[in-house]
mmCIF file of C-alpha atoms in Angstrom:
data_model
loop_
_atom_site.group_PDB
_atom_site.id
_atom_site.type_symbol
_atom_site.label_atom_id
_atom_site.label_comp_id
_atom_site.label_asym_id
_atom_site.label_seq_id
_atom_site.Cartn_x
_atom_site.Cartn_y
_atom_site.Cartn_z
ATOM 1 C CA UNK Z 1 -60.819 -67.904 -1.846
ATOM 2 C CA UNK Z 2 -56.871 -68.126 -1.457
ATOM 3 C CA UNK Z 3 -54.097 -68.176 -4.176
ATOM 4 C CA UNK Z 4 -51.303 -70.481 -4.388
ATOM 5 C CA UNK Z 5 -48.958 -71.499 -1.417
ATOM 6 C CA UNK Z 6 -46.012 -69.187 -1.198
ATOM 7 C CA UNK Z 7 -42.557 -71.502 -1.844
ATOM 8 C CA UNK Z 8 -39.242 -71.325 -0.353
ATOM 9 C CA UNK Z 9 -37.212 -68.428 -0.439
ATOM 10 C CA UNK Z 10 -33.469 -68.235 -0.165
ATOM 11 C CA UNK Z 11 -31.564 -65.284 1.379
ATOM 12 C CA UNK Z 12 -28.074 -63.913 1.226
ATOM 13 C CA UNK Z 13 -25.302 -62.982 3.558
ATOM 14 C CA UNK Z 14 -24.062 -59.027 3.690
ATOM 15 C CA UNK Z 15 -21.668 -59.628 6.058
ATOM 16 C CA UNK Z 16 -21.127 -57.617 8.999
ATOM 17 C CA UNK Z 17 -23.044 -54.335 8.108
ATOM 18 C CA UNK Z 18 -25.626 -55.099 10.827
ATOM 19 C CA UNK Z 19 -29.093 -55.661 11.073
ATOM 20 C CA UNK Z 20 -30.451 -52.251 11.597
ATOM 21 C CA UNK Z 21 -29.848 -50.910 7.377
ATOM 22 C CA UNK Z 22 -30.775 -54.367 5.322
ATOM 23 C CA UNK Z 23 -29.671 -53.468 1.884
ATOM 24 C CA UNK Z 24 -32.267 -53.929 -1.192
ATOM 25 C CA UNK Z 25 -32.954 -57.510 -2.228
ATOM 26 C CA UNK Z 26 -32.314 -58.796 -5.442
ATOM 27 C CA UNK Z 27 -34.294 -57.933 -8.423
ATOM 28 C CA UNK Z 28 -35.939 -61.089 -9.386
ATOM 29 C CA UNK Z 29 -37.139 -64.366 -7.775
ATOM 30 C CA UNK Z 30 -37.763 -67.492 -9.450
ATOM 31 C CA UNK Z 31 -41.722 -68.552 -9.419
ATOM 32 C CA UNK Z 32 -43.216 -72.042 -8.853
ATOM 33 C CA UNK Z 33 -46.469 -71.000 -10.022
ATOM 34 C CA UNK Z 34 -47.308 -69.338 -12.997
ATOM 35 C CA UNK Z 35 -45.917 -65.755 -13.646
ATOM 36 C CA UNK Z 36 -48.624 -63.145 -13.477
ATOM 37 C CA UNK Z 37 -49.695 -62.497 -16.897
ATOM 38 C CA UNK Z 38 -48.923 -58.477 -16.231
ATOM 39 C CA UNK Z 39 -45.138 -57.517 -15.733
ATOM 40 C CA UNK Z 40 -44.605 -55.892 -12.397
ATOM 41 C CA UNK Z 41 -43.552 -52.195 -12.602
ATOM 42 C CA UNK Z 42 -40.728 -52.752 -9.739
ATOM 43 C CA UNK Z 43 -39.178 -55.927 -8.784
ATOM 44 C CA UNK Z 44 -39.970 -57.563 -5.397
ATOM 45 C CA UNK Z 45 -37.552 -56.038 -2.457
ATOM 46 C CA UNK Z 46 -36.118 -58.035 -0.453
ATOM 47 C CA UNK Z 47 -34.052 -58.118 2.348
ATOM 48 C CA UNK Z 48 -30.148 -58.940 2.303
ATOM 49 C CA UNK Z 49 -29.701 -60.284 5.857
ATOM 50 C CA UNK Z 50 -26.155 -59.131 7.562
ATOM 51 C CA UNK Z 51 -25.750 -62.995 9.638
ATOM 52 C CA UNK Z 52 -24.761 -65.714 8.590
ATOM 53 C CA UNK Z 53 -26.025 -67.290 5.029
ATOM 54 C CA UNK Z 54 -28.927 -69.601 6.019
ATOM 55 C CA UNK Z 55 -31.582 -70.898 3.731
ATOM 56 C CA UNK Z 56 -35.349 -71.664 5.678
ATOM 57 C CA UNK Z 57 -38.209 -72.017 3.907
ATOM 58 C CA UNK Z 58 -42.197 -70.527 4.324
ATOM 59 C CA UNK Z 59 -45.156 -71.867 3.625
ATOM 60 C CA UNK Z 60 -47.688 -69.746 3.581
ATOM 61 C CA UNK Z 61 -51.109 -69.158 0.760
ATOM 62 C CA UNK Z 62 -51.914 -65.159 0.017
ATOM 63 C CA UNK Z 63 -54.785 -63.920 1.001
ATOM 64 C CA UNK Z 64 -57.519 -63.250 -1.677
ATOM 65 C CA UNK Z 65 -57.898 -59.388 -1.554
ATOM 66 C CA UNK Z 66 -60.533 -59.455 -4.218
ATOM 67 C CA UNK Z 67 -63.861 -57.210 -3.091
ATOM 68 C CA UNK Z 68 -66.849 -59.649 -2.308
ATOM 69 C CA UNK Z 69 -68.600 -56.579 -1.964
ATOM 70 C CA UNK Z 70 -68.391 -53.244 -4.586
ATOM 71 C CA UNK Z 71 -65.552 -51.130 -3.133
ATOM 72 C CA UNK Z 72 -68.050 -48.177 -3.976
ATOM 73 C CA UNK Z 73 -70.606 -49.016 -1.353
ATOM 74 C CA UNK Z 74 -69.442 -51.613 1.070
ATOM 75 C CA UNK Z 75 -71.971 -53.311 3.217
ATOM 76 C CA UNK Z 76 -69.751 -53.514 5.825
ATOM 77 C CA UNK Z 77 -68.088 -50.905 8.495
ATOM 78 C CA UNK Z 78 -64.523 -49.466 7.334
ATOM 79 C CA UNK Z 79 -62.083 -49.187 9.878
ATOM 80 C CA UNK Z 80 -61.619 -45.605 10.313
ATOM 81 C CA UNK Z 81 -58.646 -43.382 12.133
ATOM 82 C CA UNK Z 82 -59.138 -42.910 15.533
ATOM 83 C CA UNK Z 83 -58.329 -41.020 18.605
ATOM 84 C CA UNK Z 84 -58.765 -44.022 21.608
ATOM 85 C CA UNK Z 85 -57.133 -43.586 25.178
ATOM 86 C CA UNK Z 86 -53.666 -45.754 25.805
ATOM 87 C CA UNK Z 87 -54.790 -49.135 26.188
ATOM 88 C CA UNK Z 88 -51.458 -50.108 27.271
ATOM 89 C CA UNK Z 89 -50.521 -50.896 30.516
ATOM 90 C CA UNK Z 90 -46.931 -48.288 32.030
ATOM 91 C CA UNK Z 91 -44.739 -51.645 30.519
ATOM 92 C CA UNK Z 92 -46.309 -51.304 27.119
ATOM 93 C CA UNK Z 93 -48.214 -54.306 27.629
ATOM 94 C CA UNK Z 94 -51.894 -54.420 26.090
ATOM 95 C CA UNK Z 95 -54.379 -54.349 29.088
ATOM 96 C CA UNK Z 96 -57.187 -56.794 27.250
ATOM 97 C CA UNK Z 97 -54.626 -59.066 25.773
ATOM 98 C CA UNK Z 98 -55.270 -57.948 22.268
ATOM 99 C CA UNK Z 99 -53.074 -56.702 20.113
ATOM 100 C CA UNK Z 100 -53.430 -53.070 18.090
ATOM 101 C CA UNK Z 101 -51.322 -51.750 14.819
ATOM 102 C CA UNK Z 102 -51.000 -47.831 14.818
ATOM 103 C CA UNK Z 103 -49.804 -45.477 12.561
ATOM 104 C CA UNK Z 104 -49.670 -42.122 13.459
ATOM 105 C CA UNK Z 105 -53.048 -41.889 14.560
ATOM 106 C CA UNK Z 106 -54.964 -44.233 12.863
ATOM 107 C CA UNK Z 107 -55.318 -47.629 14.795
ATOM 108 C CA UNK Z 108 -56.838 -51.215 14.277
ATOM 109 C CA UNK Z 109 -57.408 -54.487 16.423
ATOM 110 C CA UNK Z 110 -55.295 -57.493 14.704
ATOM 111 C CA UNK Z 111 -56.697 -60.821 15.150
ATOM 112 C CA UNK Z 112 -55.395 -63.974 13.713
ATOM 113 C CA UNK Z 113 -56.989 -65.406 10.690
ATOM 114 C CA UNK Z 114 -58.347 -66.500 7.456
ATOM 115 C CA UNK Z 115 -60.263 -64.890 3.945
ATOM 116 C CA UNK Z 116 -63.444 -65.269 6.118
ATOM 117 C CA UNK Z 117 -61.688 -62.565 9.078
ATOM 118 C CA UNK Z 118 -60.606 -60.690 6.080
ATOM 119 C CA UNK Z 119 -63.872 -60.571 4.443
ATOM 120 C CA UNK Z 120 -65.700 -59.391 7.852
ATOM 121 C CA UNK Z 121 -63.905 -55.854 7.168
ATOM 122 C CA UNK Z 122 -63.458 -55.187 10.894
ATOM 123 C CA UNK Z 123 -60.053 -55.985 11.920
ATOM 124 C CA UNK Z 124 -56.286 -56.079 10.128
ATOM 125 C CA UNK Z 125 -55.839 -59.841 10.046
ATOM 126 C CA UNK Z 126 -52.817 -61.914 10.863
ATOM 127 C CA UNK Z 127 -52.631 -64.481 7.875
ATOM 128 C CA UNK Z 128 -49.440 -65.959 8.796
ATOM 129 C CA UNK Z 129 -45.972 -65.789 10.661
ATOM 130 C CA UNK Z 130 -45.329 -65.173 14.744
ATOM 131 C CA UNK Z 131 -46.915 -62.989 17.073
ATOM 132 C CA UNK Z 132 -45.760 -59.887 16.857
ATOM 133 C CA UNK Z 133 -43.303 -59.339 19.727
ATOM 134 C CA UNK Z 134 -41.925 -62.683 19.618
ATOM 135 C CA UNK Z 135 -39.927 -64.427 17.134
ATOM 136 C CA UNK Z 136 -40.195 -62.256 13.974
ATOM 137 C CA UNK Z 137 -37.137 -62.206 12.219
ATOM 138 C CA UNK Z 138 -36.850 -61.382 8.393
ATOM 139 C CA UNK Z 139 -33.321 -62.823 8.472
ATOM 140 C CA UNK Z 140 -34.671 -66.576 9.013
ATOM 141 C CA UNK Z 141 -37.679 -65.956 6.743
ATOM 142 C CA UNK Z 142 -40.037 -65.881 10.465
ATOM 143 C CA UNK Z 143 -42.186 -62.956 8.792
ATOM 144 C CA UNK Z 144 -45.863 -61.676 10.315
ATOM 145 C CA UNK Z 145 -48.113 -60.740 7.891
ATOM 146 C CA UNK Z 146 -51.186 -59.018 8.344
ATOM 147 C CA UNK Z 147 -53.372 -57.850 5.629
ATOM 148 C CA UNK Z 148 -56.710 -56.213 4.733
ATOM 149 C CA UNK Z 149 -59.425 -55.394 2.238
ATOM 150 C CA UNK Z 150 -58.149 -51.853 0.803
ATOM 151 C CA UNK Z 151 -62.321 -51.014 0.737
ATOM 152 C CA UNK Z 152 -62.358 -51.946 4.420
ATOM 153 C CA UNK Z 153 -59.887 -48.890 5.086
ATOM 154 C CA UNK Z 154 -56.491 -50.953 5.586
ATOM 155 C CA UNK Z 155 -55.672 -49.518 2.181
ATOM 156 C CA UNK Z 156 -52.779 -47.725 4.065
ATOM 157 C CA UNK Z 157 -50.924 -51.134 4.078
ATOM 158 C CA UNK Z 158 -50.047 -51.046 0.807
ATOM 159 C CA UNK Z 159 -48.005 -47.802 0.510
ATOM 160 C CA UNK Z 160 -46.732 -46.770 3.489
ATOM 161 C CA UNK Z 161 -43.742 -44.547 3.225
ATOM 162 C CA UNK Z 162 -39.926 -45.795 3.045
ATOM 163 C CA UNK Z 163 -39.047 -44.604 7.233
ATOM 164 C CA UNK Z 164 -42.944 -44.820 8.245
ATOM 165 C CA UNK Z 165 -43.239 -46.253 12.053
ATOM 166 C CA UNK Z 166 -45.950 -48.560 12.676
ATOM 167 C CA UNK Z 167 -45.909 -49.316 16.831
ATOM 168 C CA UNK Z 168 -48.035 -52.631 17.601
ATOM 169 C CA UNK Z 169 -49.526 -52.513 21.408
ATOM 170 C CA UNK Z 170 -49.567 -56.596 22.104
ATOM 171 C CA UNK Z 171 -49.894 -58.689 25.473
ATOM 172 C CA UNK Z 172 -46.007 -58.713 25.540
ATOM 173 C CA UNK Z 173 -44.912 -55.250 25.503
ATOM 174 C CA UNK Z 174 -45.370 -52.240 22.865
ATOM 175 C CA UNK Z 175 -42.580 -52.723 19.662
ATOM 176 C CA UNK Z 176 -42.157 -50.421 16.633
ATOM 177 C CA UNK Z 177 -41.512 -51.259 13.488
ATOM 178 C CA UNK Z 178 -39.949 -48.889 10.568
ATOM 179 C CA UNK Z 179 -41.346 -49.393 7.271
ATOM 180 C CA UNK Z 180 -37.626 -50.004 4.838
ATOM 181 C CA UNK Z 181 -39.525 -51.073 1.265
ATOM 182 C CA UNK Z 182 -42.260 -51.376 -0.917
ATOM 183 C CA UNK Z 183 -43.626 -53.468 -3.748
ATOM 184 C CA UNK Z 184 -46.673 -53.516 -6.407
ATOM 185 C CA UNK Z 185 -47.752 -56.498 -7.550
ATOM 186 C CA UNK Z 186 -49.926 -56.852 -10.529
ATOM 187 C CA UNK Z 187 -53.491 -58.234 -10.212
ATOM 188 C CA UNK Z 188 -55.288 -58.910 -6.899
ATOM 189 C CA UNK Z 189 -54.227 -61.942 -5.131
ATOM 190 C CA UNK Z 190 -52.009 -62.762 -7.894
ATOM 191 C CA UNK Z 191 -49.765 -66.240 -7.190
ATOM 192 C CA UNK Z 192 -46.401 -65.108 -7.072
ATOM 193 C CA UNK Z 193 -42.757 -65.503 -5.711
ATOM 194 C CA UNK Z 194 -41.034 -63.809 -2.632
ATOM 195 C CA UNK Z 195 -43.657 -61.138 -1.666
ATOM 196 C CA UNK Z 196 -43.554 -61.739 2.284
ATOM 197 C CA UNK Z 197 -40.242 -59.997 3.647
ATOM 198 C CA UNK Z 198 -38.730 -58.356 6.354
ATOM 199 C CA UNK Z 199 -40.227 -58.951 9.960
ATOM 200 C CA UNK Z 200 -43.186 -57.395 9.664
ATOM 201 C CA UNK Z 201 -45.002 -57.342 5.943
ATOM 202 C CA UNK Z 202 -48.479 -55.338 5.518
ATOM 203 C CA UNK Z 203 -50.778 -55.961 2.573
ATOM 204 C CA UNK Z 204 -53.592 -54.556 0.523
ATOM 205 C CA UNK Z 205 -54.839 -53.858 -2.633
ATOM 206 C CA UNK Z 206 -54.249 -50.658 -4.375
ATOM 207 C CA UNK Z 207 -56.185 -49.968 -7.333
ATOM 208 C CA UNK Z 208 -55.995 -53.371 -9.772
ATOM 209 C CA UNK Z 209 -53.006 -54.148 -8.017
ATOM 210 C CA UNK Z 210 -51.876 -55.777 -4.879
ATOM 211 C CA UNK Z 211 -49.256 -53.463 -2.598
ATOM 212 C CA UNK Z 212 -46.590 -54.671 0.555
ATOM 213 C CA UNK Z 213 -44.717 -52.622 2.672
ATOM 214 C CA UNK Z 214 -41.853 -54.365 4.365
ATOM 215 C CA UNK Z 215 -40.779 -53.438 7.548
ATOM 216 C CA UNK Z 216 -37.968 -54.120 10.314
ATOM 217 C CA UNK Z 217 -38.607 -54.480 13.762
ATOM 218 C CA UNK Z 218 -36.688 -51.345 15.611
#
């Protein structure tokens, strides 16, 4: 089942501070869907690109993080830390084609997909944006997003440290990415306004709620 699709968002100039510190974004965003019913306890962060003002818009649905199975005894395998060889070729390029998040040690496949990859609990899912490696760029709202059941074991996602690295292995090369902001949004798979940012966005649930961590690509 997915929520609403995600409307436009509009970002601001900051000048010529440079890409590499984006400041926090503003404290509130206008919804086209209904509000949640639950006030968030932080507003969304988003963030304040240093080029030129440009306004782009993306369309994108959330993904429905809502068990289908009881989070106390899943059905299905959790993805679990582990300890695999380099699967990277010496120019950082994955040697299957595929493409793996890690984070410190923990790692996981990412494959593109829907609520139905999502509900199989046995990859992090790419619901929407580039490949990573490619054109992400949080500046022109060209954001990757991948996402996971917090039950399946991707409930990391959701509250990764502010200066966390996450380094994703793909067919183009290795590329880190450093984790700048976080946000909490009531209710799981809530519709909402301006919750994909930065190049990179991870989400899961945590607890009721539903938690992003934003990050740039290094």
């Amino acid at each position: 089942m997915l929520s609403s699709a995600l409307p436009s968002a509009e970002r601001e100039a900051e000048g010529s501070a440079g890409r590499s510190a984006p400041a926090q974004p503003p404290p509130e965003a206008v919804p086209t869907d209904p509000a949640p019913t639950a006030a968030p306890t932080d507003p969304p962060l988003h963030p304040t690109p240093s080029r030129s003002a440009s306004t782009a818009s993306l369309e994108a649905t959330l993904p429905d993080p809502s068990p289908t199975a009881s989070p106390s005894a899943p059905s299905r395998p959790r993805a679990t830390p582990t300890e695999a060889p380099r699967a990277e070729t010496s120019d950082g390029r994955s040697r299957d084609g595929s493409t793996t998040l890690r984070i410190g040690s923990w790692s996981a496949r990412v494959v593109r997909g829907g609520q139905e990859e999502v509900d199989r609990c046995q990859e992090a899912v790419q619901w929407t944006g580039p490949d990573l490696g490619t054109t992400e760029d949080g500046f022109a709202l060209r954001t990757a997003v991948v996402v996971g059941h917090d039950y399946c074991g991707f409930d990391r996602f959701a509250e990764l440290p502010v200066g966390t690295v996450v380094t994703a292995t793909t067919p183009r090369g290795t590329f880190e990415y450093r984790v700048y902001a976080r946000h909490v949004s009531p209710g799981r798979g809530t519709p909402s306004h301006g919750l994909y940012w930065g190049d990179l966005t991870l989400q899961s649930c945590v607890g009721p709620d539903t938690g992003f961590s934003y990050l740039m690509r290094v």
